[in-house]
Amino acid sequence: MKNIPTNVLMEYERVKDTLDQHNHRYYVLDDPSIPDSEYDRQMRQLQDLEQQYPALISDDSPSQRVGGKALDAFTQVRHAVAMLSLENAFSDTELDDFDRRLKDRLNFAALKDLSEIEFACEPKLDGVAVSLLYENGHLIRGATRGDGSVGEDITANVRTINSIPLKLRGDNTPKLLEVRGEIYLPRPGFDALNAKAMAAGEKTFVNPRNAAAGSLRQLDSKVTASRPLEMCAYSVGQFEAEVTPDSHTHMLEALGDWGFKINEHLQAVKGVEACKDYYRAMAERRDTLTYDIDGIVYKVNDLGLQQRLGFVAKAPRWAIARKFPAQEEMTQLLDVEFQVGRTGAITPVARLEPVFVGGVTVRNATLHNGDEIRRLGVCVGDTVIIRRAGDVIPKIAKVVLEKRPVDARAIVFPDRCPVCQSSVQRAEGEAVARCSGGLFCGAQIKEAIKHFASRKAMDIDGLGDKLVELLVDAGAIYSVADLYELTPDKIAGLERMADKSASNLVAAINVSKETTLAKFLYALGIREVGEATAQTLANNFGTIESVTKADAEQLLEVDDIGPVVAKHIVNFFNNPDNLSIIDALRDAGVSWSDIDQNAQPSQPLKGQTWVLTGGLEIMSRAEAKDRLQELGAKVAGSVSAKTSRVVAGPGAGSKLAKAESLDIPVMTEEEFVAFLARGQ
Ligand code: JCF
């Protein structure tokens, strides 16, 4: 470091440290304290210094995470401590057997005060296992598991992963530390990656695990750097330090102190029954996680007991993985039907041989559009891999070509609407094909009425999808305006409609007349205008007249309204049929109080993001959300550092815990109601 002035060296170390600090807060703790722009500014400062004094650049510089020169091949590495796999359990009984074997081996019967074993429980992440070696606190090697004894050197690639420390944090760091963990791709990153691949006409990944594995197997680490991979630590291989933790959970806590991400749901429990409770609780939350898990890992928590238990051939005796129902299964594509949606969009829907995936029986899967059918290369009769992850609609991830029957039939996208026979059109640059029939198309009429009547729109109690279809098919209604002309005797003649339900329906339709401008705008079913946009329109324009008359320019001045949405809004109100339906609805008595632009309190919660969690008992969740939106707040589903406030009802769990850990103000439902009453 000669020729580099001391003050530059000090400044360099300072910037490096600050960036490392922010990196850790952002990627490991999920709790950034500065905006991205400030992080970028500091990164540029570091890069400027490094450009001026290239001798400064060290392997642990935060600037070095972008990836470097491509390799020709991966070299092999031998694991000093074998990387073992886990034994599997597929039922509670198999978990009981595991517990029994442990107790027998440890002679627990003789130890009266230690009648139950303490287990560390954690979700089993569905990614790729890695080993990271740190010497004197510096990351010197990253390797894949390989066959457990010999893996591949992927150091250049793991360095690009932001949640992996290049240098251990804290003071009491071990001389030698081999951290094992799972590298995985969270679902949003996976979806974005596949969307990009799809748009570029490239091959997509079947699941996040394959995408993570593919991203790590890159000879060019710049490709790895472009993928939002994460690493979660779950055990330790080689270890030389002054003090050794006494339990698995304490070891993981130490790893957390040294800068690693450890799973947020890690928990120590006593006894096998508590393990089963943990399994059930996590199984219920599986769909709400942002990453895929395929089970729960249980480990005897006491490291001394682990040592006494030892290993069998390929797995430790002291650990087991209790598997969840698989999220991918094979089944057969029986047929494809084409459904027509509210906006005329034609969606191919796969009819499947029923199959149990991710805990539910799946009979249908969406095929999205014609491009998707082409990309998958799927035919009727094919054996396909169905994937259902998270709360999402099941989809066909892949065709098993080896199993294609000789009589497999190509899927032909229709050029006429299957419901009204109007021509099918596909706009330039759009993937979606649409029926051109508009409100001449029976399917579009039905969908428009279903949407109009739905809970978040006009909220017509008792007017469900089936009844709408019945009413349209019977010729009782042709448009949403006709709903308000219905009389009990017009309905009572219909199939399955008793006198009582007919008059109940008419009463519910009457009740729905009193609404809000936002709900009315949403109910109209303008393309791309969801609940939030409808609320924004109502707040900004105040009356239906102002919204109908707004031109694209005025609409674009509103926050959150872009050119596409603006165009759909203008098109909708330029259509005389739509205007006459609005007139008819108002003539029938549909009404709301206009929002007085002058008297309106200027949205005191504008710019804030609120989260509702737990059970609400005084008001419904929908009502609470409405009130917050009226005051200008956004209502989000998850807590992050950007959350302004959390309302927590009874039974609030992880969101409340997260809010507390981030120091976000939390109020009870009573406090929230009082807050609303005060007007803030
Ligand atoms: O999350 C995982 N995939 C995972 C794998 C977690 C663990 O605690 C593991 C593991 C594989 C082996 N523990 C071992 C010993």
GROMACS .gro file of C-alpha atoms and ligand atoms in nm, residues 84-86 122-126 182 234-235 248 297 299 316 318-319, ligand 1:
model
   32
   84LEU     CA    1  -2.432  -3.535   0.495
   85SER     CA    2  -2.790  -3.561   0.385
   86LEU     CA    3  -3.093  -3.604   0.606
  122GLU     CA    4  -3.652  -2.502   1.119
  123PRO     CA    5  -3.812  -2.502   0.774
  124LYS     CA    6  -3.624  -2.709   0.518
  125LEU     CA    7  -3.540  -2.471   0.238
  126ASP     CA    8  -3.569  -2.600  -0.115
  182GLU     CA    9  -2.889  -2.340   0.151
  234TYR     CA   10  -2.802  -2.401   0.895
  235SER     CA   11  -2.495  -2.577   1.026
  248HIS     CA   12  -2.732  -2.598   1.766
  297VAL     CA   13  -3.574  -3.022   0.983
  299LYS     CA   14  -3.216  -3.160   1.516
  316PRO     CA   15  -2.658  -3.794   1.117
  318TRP     CA   16  -2.951  -3.670   1.551
  319ALA     CA   17  -3.150  -3.509   1.267
  681JCF     O1   18  -3.285  -2.622   0.475
  681JCF     C1   19  -3.228  -2.722   0.439
  681JCF     N1   20  -3.241  -2.763   0.317
  681JCF     C2   21  -3.142  -2.799   0.533
  681JCF     C3   22  -3.064  -2.905   0.488
  681JCF     C4   23  -3.139  -2.761   0.667
  681JCF     C5   24  -3.059  -2.830   0.756
  681JCF     O2   25  -3.056  -2.793   0.884
  681JCF     C6   26  -2.978  -2.939   0.712
  681JCF     C7   27  -2.982  -2.975   0.577
  681JCF     C8   28  -2.901  -3.081   0.536
  681JCF     C9   29  -2.821  -3.146   0.628
  681JCF     N2   30  -2.897  -3.004   0.802
  681JCF    C10   31  -2.821  -3.105   0.760
  681JCF    C11   32  -2.737  -3.173   0.858
   0.00000   0.00000   0.00000
